[in-house]
């Protein structure tokens, strides 16, 4: 029965992410790639063979986030975060999902992030606001 209670409590579509995530900072793939790249750069500057320091999980994580990062330029990554989080309408989790998946339309965004269409959302967000954010992302991708 305890398993059912956990399943009912956690629902990303309703922004119920569980107690472990209440204070956690979500990062987009591009942000994680920047952090891991900085770590590698630091190891290289200290003449440490980075492959000796990285375990296979960390190495595979770096490959993954580089492969699936929509943004490579550090300034673009910062602009994406500001475009999505700066208006105070999106939850940290939503910022990262939208930043990672970069939906093209409002309907696609709502399908990928069901909490955008959630009734009783606080703060509320309408389709025009979502569309403006998606347009900001397209502009950033265009000029990256």
PDB file of C-alpha atoms in Angstrom:
ATOM      1  CA  UNK A   1       0.000   0.000   0.000  1.00  0.00           C
ATOM      2  CA  UNK A   2       2.856   2.397   0.747  1.00  0.00           C
ATOM      3  CA  UNK A   3       3.868   2.211  -2.908  1.00  0.00           C
ATOM      4  CA  UNK A   4       0.436   3.474  -3.985  1.00  0.00           C
ATOM      5  CA  UNK A   5       0.726   6.463  -1.660  1.00  0.00           C
ATOM      6  CA  UNK A   6       4.074   7.409  -3.179  1.00  0.00           C
ATOM      7  CA  UNK A   7       2.680   7.035  -6.703  1.00  0.00           C
ATOM      8  CA  UNK A   8      -0.262   9.270  -5.831  1.00  0.00           C
ATOM      9  CA  UNK A   9       1.962  11.880  -4.217  1.00  0.00           C
ATOM     10  CA  UNK A  10       4.429  12.137  -7.094  1.00  0.00           C
ATOM     11  CA  UNK A  11       3.071  13.316 -10.434  1.00  0.00           C
ATOM     12  CA  UNK A  12       5.220  15.539 -12.639  1.00  0.00           C
ATOM     13  CA  UNK A  13       2.145  16.425 -14.695  1.00  0.00           C
ATOM     14  CA  UNK A  14       0.732  18.098 -11.591  1.00  0.00           C
ATOM     15  CA  UNK A  15       4.141  19.397 -10.399  1.00  0.00           C
ATOM     16  CA  UNK A  16       4.094  16.975  -7.484  1.00  0.00           C
ATOM     17  CA  UNK A  17       7.740  15.934  -7.658  1.00  0.00           C
ATOM     18  CA  UNK A  18       8.202  14.496  -4.189  1.00  0.00           C
ATOM     19  CA  UNK A  19      10.018  15.747  -1.139  1.00  0.00           C
ATOM     20  CA  UNK A  20      13.470  14.987  -2.575  1.00  0.00           C
ATOM     21  CA  UNK A  21      12.954  17.681  -5.190  1.00  0.00           C
ATOM     22  CA  UNK A  22      11.430  20.388  -3.011  1.00  0.00           C
ATOM     23  CA  UNK A  23      14.765  22.201  -2.641  1.00  0.00           C
ATOM     24  CA  UNK A  24      16.619  20.698  -5.603  1.00  0.00           C
ATOM     25  CA  UNK A  25      17.830  22.862  -8.457  1.00  0.00           C
ATOM     26  CA  UNK A  26      16.910  21.453 -11.847  1.00  0.00           C
ATOM     27  CA  UNK A  27      19.451  21.870 -14.616  1.00  0.00           C
ATOM     28  CA  UNK A  28      19.016  21.704 -18.353  1.00  0.00           C
ATOM     29  CA  UNK A  29      21.272  19.316 -20.264  1.00  0.00           C
ATOM     30  CA  UNK A  30      23.210  22.278 -21.647  1.00  0.00           C
ATOM     31  CA  UNK A  31      23.879  23.568 -18.111  1.00  0.00           C
ATOM     32  CA  UNK A  32      25.125  20.159 -16.987  1.00  0.00           C
ATOM     33  CA  UNK A  33      27.389  20.001 -20.057  1.00  0.00           C
ATOM     34  CA  UNK A  34      28.894  23.381 -19.140  1.00  0.00           C
ATOM     35  CA  UNK A  35      29.565  22.235 -15.576  1.00  0.00           C
ATOM     36  CA  UNK A  36      31.155  18.965 -16.657  1.00  0.00           C
ATOM     37  CA  UNK A  37      33.232  20.731 -19.318  1.00  0.00           C
ATOM     38  CA  UNK A  38      34.542  23.150 -16.677  1.00  0.00           C
ATOM     39  CA  UNK A  39      35.513  20.195 -14.506  1.00  0.00           C
ATOM     40  CA  UNK A  40      37.424  18.613 -17.393  1.00  0.00           C
ATOM     41  CA  UNK A  41      39.105  21.923 -18.186  1.00  0.00           C
ATOM     42  CA  UNK A  42      40.180  22.259 -14.558  1.00  0.00           C
ATOM     43  CA  UNK A  43      41.635  18.762 -14.564  1.00  0.00           C
ATOM     44  CA  UNK A  44      43.545  19.483 -17.774  1.00  0.00           C
ATOM     45  CA  UNK A  45      44.916  22.772 -16.414  1.00  0.00           C
ATOM     46  CA  UNK A  46      46.265  20.867 -13.432  1.00  0.00           C
ATOM     47  CA  UNK A  47      47.909  18.359 -15.808  1.00  0.00           C
ATOM     48  CA  UNK A  48      45.708  15.566 -14.536  1.00  0.00           C
ATOM     49  CA  UNK A  49      44.600  13.038 -17.081  1.00  0.00           C
ATOM     50  CA  UNK A  50      40.828  13.664 -16.960  1.00  0.00           C
ATOM     51  CA  UNK A  51      40.013  10.114 -17.964  1.00  0.00           C
ATOM     52  CA  UNK A  52      41.792   8.821 -14.881  1.00  0.00           C
ATOM     53  CA  UNK A  53      39.608  11.014 -12.671  1.00  0.00           C
ATOM     54  CA  UNK A  54      36.287  10.360 -14.362  1.00  0.00           C
ATOM     55  CA  UNK A  55      34.409   7.210 -13.689  1.00  0.00           C
ATOM     56  CA  UNK A  56      32.430   5.668 -16.513  1.00  0.00           C
ATOM     57  CA  UNK A  57      29.118   7.091 -15.282  1.00  0.00           C
ATOM     58  CA  UNK A  58      30.451  10.641 -15.305  1.00  0.00           C
ATOM     59  CA  UNK A  59      32.023  10.147 -18.714  1.00  0.00           C
ATOM     60  CA  UNK A  60      28.795   8.749 -20.139  1.00  0.00           C
ATOM     61  CA  UNK A  61      26.836  11.575 -18.530  1.00  0.00           C
ATOM     62  CA  UNK A  62      29.021  14.131 -20.274  1.00  0.00           C
ATOM     63  CA  UNK A  63      28.567  12.390 -23.619  1.00  0.00           C
ATOM     64  CA  UNK A  64      24.801  12.259 -23.108  1.00  0.00           C
ATOM     65  CA  UNK A  65      24.302  15.881 -22.153  1.00  0.00           C
ATOM     66  CA  UNK A  66      26.519  17.068 -24.999  1.00  0.00           C
ATOM     67  CA  UNK A  67      24.604  14.943 -27.462  1.00  0.00           C
ATOM     68  CA  UNK A  68      21.181  16.130 -26.330  1.00  0.00           C
ATOM     69  CA  UNK A  69      21.971  19.744 -25.477  1.00  0.00           C
ATOM     70  CA  UNK A  70      20.049  22.133 -27.676  1.00  0.00           C
ATOM     71  CA  UNK A  71      22.406  24.980 -26.866  1.00  0.00           C
ATOM     72  CA  UNK A  72      26.199  24.920 -26.949  1.00  0.00           C
ATOM     73  CA  UNK A  73      27.092  28.547 -26.370  1.00  0.00           C
ATOM     74  CA  UNK A  74      27.262  29.457 -22.643  1.00  0.00           C
ATOM     75  CA  UNK A  75      25.597  32.816 -23.313  1.00  0.00           C
ATOM     76  CA  UNK A  76      22.727  31.087 -25.127  1.00  0.00           C
ATOM     77  CA  UNK A  77      22.276  28.699 -22.199  1.00  0.00           C
ATOM     78  CA  UNK A  78      22.022  31.679 -19.860  1.00  0.00           C
ATOM     79  CA  UNK A  79      19.529  33.408 -22.159  1.00  0.00           C
ATOM     80  CA  UNK A  80      17.342  30.290 -22.294  1.00  0.00           C
ATOM     81  CA  UNK A  81      17.243  30.094 -18.497  1.00  0.00           C
ATOM     82  CA  UNK A  82      16.377  33.802 -18.280  1.00  0.00           C
ATOM     83  CA  UNK A  83      13.722  33.590 -21.004  1.00  0.00           C
ATOM     84  CA  UNK A  84      11.941  30.721 -19.283  1.00  0.00           C
ATOM     85  CA  UNK A  85      12.500  31.432 -15.597  1.00  0.00           C
ATOM     86  CA  UNK A  86      12.670  35.210 -15.714  1.00  0.00           C
ATOM     87  CA  UNK A  87       8.943  35.770 -15.970  1.00  0.00           C
ATOM     88  CA  UNK A  88       8.244  33.774 -12.806  1.00  0.00           C
ATOM     89  CA  UNK A  89       5.472  31.766 -14.453  1.00  0.00           C
ATOM     90  CA  UNK A  90       7.228  28.411 -14.740  1.00  0.00           C
ATOM     91  CA  UNK A  91       8.277  25.933 -12.082  1.00  0.00           C
ATOM     92  CA  UNK A  92      11.981  25.018 -12.086  1.00  0.00           C
ATOM     93  CA  UNK A  93      11.118  21.577 -13.469  1.00  0.00           C
ATOM     94  CA  UNK A  94       9.101  23.085 -16.339  1.00  0.00           C
ATOM     95  CA  UNK A  95      11.950  25.447 -17.228  1.00  0.00           C
ATOM     96  CA  UNK A  96      14.310  22.500 -17.643  1.00  0.00           C
ATOM     97  CA  UNK A  97      11.918  20.278 -19.568  1.00  0.00           C
ATOM     98  CA  UNK A  98      11.014  23.048 -22.003  1.00  0.00           C
ATOM     99  CA  UNK A  99      14.656  24.107 -22.296  1.00  0.00           C
ATOM    100  CA  UNK A 100      15.738  20.525 -23.019  1.00  0.00           C
ATOM    101  CA  UNK A 101      12.955  19.580 -25.410  1.00  0.00           C
ATOM    102  CA  UNK A 102      12.441  22.985 -27.089  1.00  0.00           C
ATOM    103  CA  UNK A 103       8.871  22.425 -28.296  1.00  0.00           C
ATOM    104  CA  UNK A 104       7.800  24.330 -31.399  1.00  0.00           C
ATOM    105  CA  UNK A 105       4.158  24.999 -30.530  1.00  0.00           C
ATOM    106  CA  UNK A 106       2.025  25.675 -27.489  1.00  0.00           C
ATOM    107  CA  UNK A 107       0.152  22.393 -28.031  1.00  0.00           C
ATOM    108  CA  UNK A 108       3.421  20.477 -28.194  1.00  0.00           C
ATOM    109  CA  UNK A 109       4.630  22.211 -25.029  1.00  0.00           C
ATOM    110  CA  UNK A 110       1.435  21.284 -23.204  1.00  0.00           C
ATOM    111  CA  UNK A 111       1.711  17.678 -24.389  1.00  0.00           C
ATOM    112  CA  UNK A 112       5.312  17.403 -23.218  1.00  0.00           C
ATOM    113  CA  UNK A 113       4.715  19.358 -19.999  1.00  0.00           C
ATOM    114  CA  UNK A 114       1.133  18.594 -18.866  1.00  0.00           C
ATOM    115  CA  UNK A 115       1.442  20.902 -15.859  1.00  0.00           C
ATOM    116  CA  UNK A 116       1.267  23.875 -18.268  1.00  0.00           C
ATOM    117  CA  UNK A 117      -2.391  23.031 -18.867  1.00  0.00           C
ATOM    118  CA  UNK A 118      -3.139  22.232 -15.221  1.00  0.00           C
ATOM    119  CA  UNK A 119      -6.308  23.800 -13.787  1.00  0.00           C
ATOM    120  CA  UNK A 120      -5.769  25.973 -10.742  1.00  0.00           C
ATOM    121  CA  UNK A 121      -2.145  26.578 -11.630  1.00  0.00           C
ATOM    122  CA  UNK A 122      -0.361  29.104  -9.439  1.00  0.00           C
ATOM    123  CA  UNK A 123       0.800  31.334 -10.982  1.00  0.00           C
ATOM    124  CA  UNK A 124      -1.533  30.967 -13.960  1.00  0.00           C
ATOM    125  CA  UNK A 125      -0.065  30.915 -17.462  1.00  0.00           C
ATOM    126  CA  UNK A 126      -1.949  31.362 -20.719  1.00  0.00           C
ATOM    127  CA  UNK A 127      -1.209  30.236 -24.267  1.00  0.00           C
ATOM    128  CA  UNK A 128       0.059  33.677 -25.319  1.00  0.00           C
ATOM    129  CA  UNK A 129       2.657  33.651 -22.530  1.00  0.00           C
ATOM    130  CA  UNK A 130       3.784  30.157 -23.490  1.00  0.00           C
ATOM    131  CA  UNK A 131       3.965  31.187 -27.149  1.00  0.00           C
ATOM    132  CA  UNK A 132       6.110  34.210 -26.246  1.00  0.00           C
ATOM    133  CA  UNK A 133       8.547  31.976 -24.356  1.00  0.00           C
ATOM    134  CA  UNK A 134       8.743  29.523 -27.250  1.00  0.00           C
ATOM    135  CA  UNK A 135       9.410  32.388 -29.651  1.00  0.00           C
ATOM    136  CA  UNK A 136      12.227  33.580 -27.371  1.00  0.00           C
ATOM    137  CA  UNK A 137      13.749  30.084 -27.536  1.00  0.00           C
ATOM    138  CA  UNK A 138      13.505  30.014 -31.332  1.00  0.00           C
ATOM    139  CA  UNK A 139      15.237  33.391 -31.508  1.00  0.00           C
ATOM    140  CA  UNK A 140      18.033  32.194 -29.239  1.00  0.00           C
ATOM    141  CA  UNK A 141      18.516  29.031 -31.333  1.00  0.00           C
ATOM    142  CA  UNK A 142      18.585  31.094 -34.516  1.00  0.00           C
ATOM    143  CA  UNK A 143      21.368  33.366 -33.311  1.00  0.00           C
ATOM    144  CA  UNK A 144      23.443  30.765 -31.489  1.00  0.00           C
TER     145      UNK A 144
END
